[in-house]
Short mmCIF file of C-alpha atoms in Angstrom, two decimals:
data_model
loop_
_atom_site.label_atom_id
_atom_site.label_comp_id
_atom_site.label_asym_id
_atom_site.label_seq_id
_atom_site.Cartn_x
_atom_site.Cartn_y
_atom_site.Cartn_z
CA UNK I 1 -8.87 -59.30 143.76
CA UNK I 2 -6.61 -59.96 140.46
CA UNK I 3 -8.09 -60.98 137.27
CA UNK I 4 -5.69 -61.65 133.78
CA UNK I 5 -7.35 -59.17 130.64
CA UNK I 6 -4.79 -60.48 127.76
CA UNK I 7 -1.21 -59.57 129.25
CA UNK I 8 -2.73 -57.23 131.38
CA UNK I 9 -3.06 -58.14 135.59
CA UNK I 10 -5.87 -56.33 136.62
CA UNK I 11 -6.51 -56.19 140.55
CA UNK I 12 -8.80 -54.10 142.64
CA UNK I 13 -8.22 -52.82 145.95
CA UNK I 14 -10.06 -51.68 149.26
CA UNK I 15 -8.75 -48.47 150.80
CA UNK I 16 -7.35 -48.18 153.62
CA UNK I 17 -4.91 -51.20 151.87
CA UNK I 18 -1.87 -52.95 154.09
CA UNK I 19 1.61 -53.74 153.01
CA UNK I 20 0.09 -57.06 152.35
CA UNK I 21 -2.15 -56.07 150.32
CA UNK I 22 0.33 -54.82 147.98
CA UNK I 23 2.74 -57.79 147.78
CA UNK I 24 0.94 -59.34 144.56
CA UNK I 25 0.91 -56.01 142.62
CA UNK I 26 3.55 -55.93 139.98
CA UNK I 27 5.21 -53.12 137.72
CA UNK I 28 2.59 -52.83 135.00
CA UNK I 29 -0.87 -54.24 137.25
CA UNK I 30 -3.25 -52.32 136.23
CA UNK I 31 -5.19 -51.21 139.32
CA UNK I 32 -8.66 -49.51 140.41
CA UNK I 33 -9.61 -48.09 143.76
CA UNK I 34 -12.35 -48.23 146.22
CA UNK I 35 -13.30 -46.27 149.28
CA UNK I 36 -11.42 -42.89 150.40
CA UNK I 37 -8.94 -41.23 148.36
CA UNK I 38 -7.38 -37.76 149.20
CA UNK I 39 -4.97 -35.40 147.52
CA UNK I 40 -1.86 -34.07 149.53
CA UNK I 41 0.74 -32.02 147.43
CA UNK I 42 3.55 -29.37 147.73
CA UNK I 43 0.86 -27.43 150.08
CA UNK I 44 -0.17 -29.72 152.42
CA UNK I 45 3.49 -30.61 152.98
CA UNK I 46 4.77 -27.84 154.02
CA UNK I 47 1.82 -27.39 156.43
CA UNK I 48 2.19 -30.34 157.71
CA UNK I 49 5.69 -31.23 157.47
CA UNK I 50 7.79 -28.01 157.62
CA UNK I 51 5.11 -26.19 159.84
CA UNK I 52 4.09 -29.01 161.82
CA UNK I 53 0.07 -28.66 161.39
CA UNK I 54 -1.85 -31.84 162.40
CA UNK I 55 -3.14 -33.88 159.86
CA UNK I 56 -7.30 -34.58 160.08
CA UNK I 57 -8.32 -36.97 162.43
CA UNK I 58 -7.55 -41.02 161.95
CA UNK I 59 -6.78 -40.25 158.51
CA UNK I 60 -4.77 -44.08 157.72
CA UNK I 61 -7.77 -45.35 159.06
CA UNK I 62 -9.85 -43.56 156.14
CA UNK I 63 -7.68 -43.52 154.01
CA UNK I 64 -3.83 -44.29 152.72
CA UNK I 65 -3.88 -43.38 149.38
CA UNK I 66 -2.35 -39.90 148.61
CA UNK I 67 -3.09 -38.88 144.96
CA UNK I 68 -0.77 -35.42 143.67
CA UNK I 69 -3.12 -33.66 141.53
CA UNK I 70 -4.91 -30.81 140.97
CA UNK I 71 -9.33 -31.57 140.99
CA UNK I 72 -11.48 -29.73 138.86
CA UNK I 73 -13.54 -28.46 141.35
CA UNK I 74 -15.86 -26.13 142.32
CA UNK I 75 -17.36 -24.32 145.26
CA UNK I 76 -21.63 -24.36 145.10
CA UNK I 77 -23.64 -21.75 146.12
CA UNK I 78 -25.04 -23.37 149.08
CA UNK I 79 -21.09 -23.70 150.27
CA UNK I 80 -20.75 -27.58 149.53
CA UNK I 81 -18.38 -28.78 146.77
CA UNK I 82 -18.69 -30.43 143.56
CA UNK I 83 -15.49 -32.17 141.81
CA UNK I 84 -16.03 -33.25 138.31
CA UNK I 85 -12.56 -34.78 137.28
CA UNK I 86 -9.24 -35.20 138.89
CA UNK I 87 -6.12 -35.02 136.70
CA UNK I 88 -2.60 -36.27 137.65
CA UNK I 89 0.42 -34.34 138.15
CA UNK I 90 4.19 -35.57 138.28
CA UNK I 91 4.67 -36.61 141.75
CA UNK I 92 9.00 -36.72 141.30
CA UNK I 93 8.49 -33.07 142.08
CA UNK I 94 7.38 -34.15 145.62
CA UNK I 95 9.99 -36.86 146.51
CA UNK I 96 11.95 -34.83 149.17
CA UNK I 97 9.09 -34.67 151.15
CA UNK I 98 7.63 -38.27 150.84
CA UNK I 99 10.14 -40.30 153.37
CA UNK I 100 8.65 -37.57 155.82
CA UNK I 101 4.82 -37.66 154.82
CA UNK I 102 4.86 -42.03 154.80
CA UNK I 103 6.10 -41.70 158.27
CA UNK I 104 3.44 -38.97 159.77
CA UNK I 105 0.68 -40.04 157.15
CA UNK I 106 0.69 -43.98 156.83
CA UNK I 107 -0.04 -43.69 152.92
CA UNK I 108 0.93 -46.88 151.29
CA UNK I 109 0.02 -45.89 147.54
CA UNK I 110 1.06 -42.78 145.90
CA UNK I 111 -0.79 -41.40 142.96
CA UNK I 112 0.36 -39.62 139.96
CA UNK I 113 1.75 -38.78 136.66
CA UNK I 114 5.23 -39.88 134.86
CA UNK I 115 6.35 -42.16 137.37
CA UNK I 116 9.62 -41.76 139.43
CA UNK I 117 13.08 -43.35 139.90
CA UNK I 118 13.74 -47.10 141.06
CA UNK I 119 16.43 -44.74 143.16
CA UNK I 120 13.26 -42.88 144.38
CA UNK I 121 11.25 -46.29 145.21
CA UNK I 122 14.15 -48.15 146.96
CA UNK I 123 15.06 -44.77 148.96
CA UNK I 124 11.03 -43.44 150.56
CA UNK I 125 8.72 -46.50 149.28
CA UNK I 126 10.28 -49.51 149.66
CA UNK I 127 11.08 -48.66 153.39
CA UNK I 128 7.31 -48.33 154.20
CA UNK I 129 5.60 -51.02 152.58
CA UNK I 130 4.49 -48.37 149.89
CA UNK I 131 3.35 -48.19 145.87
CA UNK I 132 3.58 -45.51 143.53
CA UNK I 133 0.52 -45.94 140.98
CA UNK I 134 0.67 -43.88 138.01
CA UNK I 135 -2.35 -42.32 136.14
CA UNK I 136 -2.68 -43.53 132.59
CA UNK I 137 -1.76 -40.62 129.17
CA UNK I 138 -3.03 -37.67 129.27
CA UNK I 139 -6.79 -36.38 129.20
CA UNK I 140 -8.13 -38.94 131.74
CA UNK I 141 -9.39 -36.82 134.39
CA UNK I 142 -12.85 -36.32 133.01
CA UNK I 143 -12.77 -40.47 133.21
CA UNK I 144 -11.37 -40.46 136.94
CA UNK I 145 -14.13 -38.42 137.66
CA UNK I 146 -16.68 -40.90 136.72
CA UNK I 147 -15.18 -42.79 139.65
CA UNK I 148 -15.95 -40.20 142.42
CA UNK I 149 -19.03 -40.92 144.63
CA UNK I 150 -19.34 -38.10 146.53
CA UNK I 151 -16.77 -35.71 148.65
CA UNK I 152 -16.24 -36.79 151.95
CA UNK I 153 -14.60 -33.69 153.16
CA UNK I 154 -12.01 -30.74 152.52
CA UNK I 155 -8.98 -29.09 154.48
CA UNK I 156 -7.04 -25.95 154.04
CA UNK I 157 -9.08 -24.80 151.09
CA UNK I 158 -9.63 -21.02 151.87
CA UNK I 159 -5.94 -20.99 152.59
CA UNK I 160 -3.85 -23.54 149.72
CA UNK I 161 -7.14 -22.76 147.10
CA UNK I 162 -8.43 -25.69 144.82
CA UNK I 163 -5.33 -27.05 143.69
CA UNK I 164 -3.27 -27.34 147.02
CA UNK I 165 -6.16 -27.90 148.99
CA UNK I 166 -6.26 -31.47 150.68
CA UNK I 167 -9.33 -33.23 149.45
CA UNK I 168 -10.53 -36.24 150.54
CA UNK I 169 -13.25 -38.16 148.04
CA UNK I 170 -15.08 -41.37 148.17
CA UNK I 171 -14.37 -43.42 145.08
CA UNK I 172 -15.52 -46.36 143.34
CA UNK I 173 -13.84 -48.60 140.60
CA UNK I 174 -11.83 -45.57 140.05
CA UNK I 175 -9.00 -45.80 137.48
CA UNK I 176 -7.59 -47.23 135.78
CA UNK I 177 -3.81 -46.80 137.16
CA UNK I 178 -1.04 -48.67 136.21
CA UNK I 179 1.52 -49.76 138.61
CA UNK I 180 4.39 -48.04 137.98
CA UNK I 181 6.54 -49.26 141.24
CA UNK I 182 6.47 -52.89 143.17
CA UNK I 183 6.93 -53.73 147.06
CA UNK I 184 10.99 -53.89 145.91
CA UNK I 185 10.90 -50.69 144.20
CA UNK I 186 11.37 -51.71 140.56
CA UNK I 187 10.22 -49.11 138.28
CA UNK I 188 7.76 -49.26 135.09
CA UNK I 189 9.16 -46.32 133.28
CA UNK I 190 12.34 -47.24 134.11
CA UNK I 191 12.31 -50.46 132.93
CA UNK I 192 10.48 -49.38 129.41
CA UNK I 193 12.88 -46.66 128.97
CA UNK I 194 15.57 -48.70 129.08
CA UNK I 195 14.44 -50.50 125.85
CA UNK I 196 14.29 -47.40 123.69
CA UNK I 197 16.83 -45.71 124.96
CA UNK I 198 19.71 -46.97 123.08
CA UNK I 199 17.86 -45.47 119.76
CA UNK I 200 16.39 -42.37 121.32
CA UNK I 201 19.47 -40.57 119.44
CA UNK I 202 18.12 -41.27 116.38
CA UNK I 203 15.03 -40.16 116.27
CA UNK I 204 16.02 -36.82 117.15
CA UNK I 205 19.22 -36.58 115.27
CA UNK I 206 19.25 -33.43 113.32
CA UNK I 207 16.77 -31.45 115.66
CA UNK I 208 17.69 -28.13 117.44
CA UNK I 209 17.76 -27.99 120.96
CA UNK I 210 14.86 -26.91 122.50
CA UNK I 211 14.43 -23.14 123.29
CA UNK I 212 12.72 -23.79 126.33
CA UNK I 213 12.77 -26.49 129.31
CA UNK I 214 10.26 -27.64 131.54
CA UNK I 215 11.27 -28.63 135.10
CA UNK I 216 12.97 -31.84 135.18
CA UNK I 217 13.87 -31.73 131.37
CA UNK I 218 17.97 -32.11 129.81
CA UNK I 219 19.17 -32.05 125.85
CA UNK I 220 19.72 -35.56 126.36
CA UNK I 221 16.39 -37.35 125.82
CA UNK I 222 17.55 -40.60 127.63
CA UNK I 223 17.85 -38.98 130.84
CA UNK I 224 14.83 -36.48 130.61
CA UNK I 225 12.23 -37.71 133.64
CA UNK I 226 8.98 -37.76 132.30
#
């Protein structure tokens, strides 16, 4: 379902979702999310793609949406689970693995922070029918939380721990996201980079060079990923 807010597209979608489901989002949708999401990251790769561990049972037919991030969760004292926000982390970190994880996983949207490449998109999304929906500034995991229903289940917890650990949560109307690829690959940040970019000197003319760098991070600002 798409509905127009002002400039803003704003659609809601059913999980599991097709490929077809997907063909009316564009770069910049703004997008919420029903039924089962779960979190696969750097841990749950290498499990299941380097060490060739079996993912849980008929997981595309739960579920195809794969968000990178790290819940705030906790373990009760009756041994069930309790997650009260989920916070995004930058899923570019992850793209060497995703051609692999589309093919054994059937995940059609991608979840997380910053964005990646239209390089990125073309090369692992575009070639399965895929999405890459990005979470919105910083700070909004308390409101992603208010989205979770209840936790369906958890795997590899006692040995990835809370952050690696894949979780899989019933949501509802949970967002917002913003689209931040297309069905072609086009890229959001990209694209809004792009327009400040020949400027971006500029502003930081006169500044030192920064001491220290975070991963993913060069002196010159119009290349720097996130």
């Amino acid at each position: 379902m798409g509905l127009q807010h002002g400039k803003l597209k704003t659609v809601s979608l059913t999980l599991p979702v097709s490929t077809e489901d997907l063909k009316d989002i564009e770069i910049g949708t703004v997008v919420y999310l029903n039924g089962v999401v779960y979190t696969a990251r750097e841990g749950v790769y290498q499990k299941v793609i380097v060490e060739g561990e079996q993912l849980p049972a008929h997981l595309a037919e739960i579920s195809n949406a794969n968000f990178h991030c790290s819940p705030a969760a906790r373990k009760n004292a009756d041994g069930s689970f309790t997650i009260a926000a989920m916070t995004g982390t930058a899923s570019f970190r992850f793209s060497k693995w995703l051609d692999k994880w589309f093919t054994v996983s059937g995940a059609k949207i991608i979840i997380g922070k910053g964005g990646m490449s239209s390089e990125d998109y073309k090369k692992y999304f575009v070639p399965h029918g895929a999405i890459c929906l990005t979470t919105v500034g910083y700070g909004t995991g308390a409101l992603l939380g208010r989205g979770i229903k209840k936790i369906r289940d958890v795997h590899w917890y006692d040995e990835l721990g809370v952050a690696q650990a894949m979780w899989m949560v019933e949501v509802e109307n949970f967002g917002p996201f913003i689209a931040d690829s297309d069905l072609a690959g086009n890229s959001l940040f990209e694209r809004e980079n792009a327009k400040i970019k020949p400027r971006i000197d500029e502003m930081y003319e006169g500044t030192k060079s920064p001491a220290l760098h975070r991963y993913g991070e060069t002196d010159d600002r119009g290349d720097e990923v996130i």
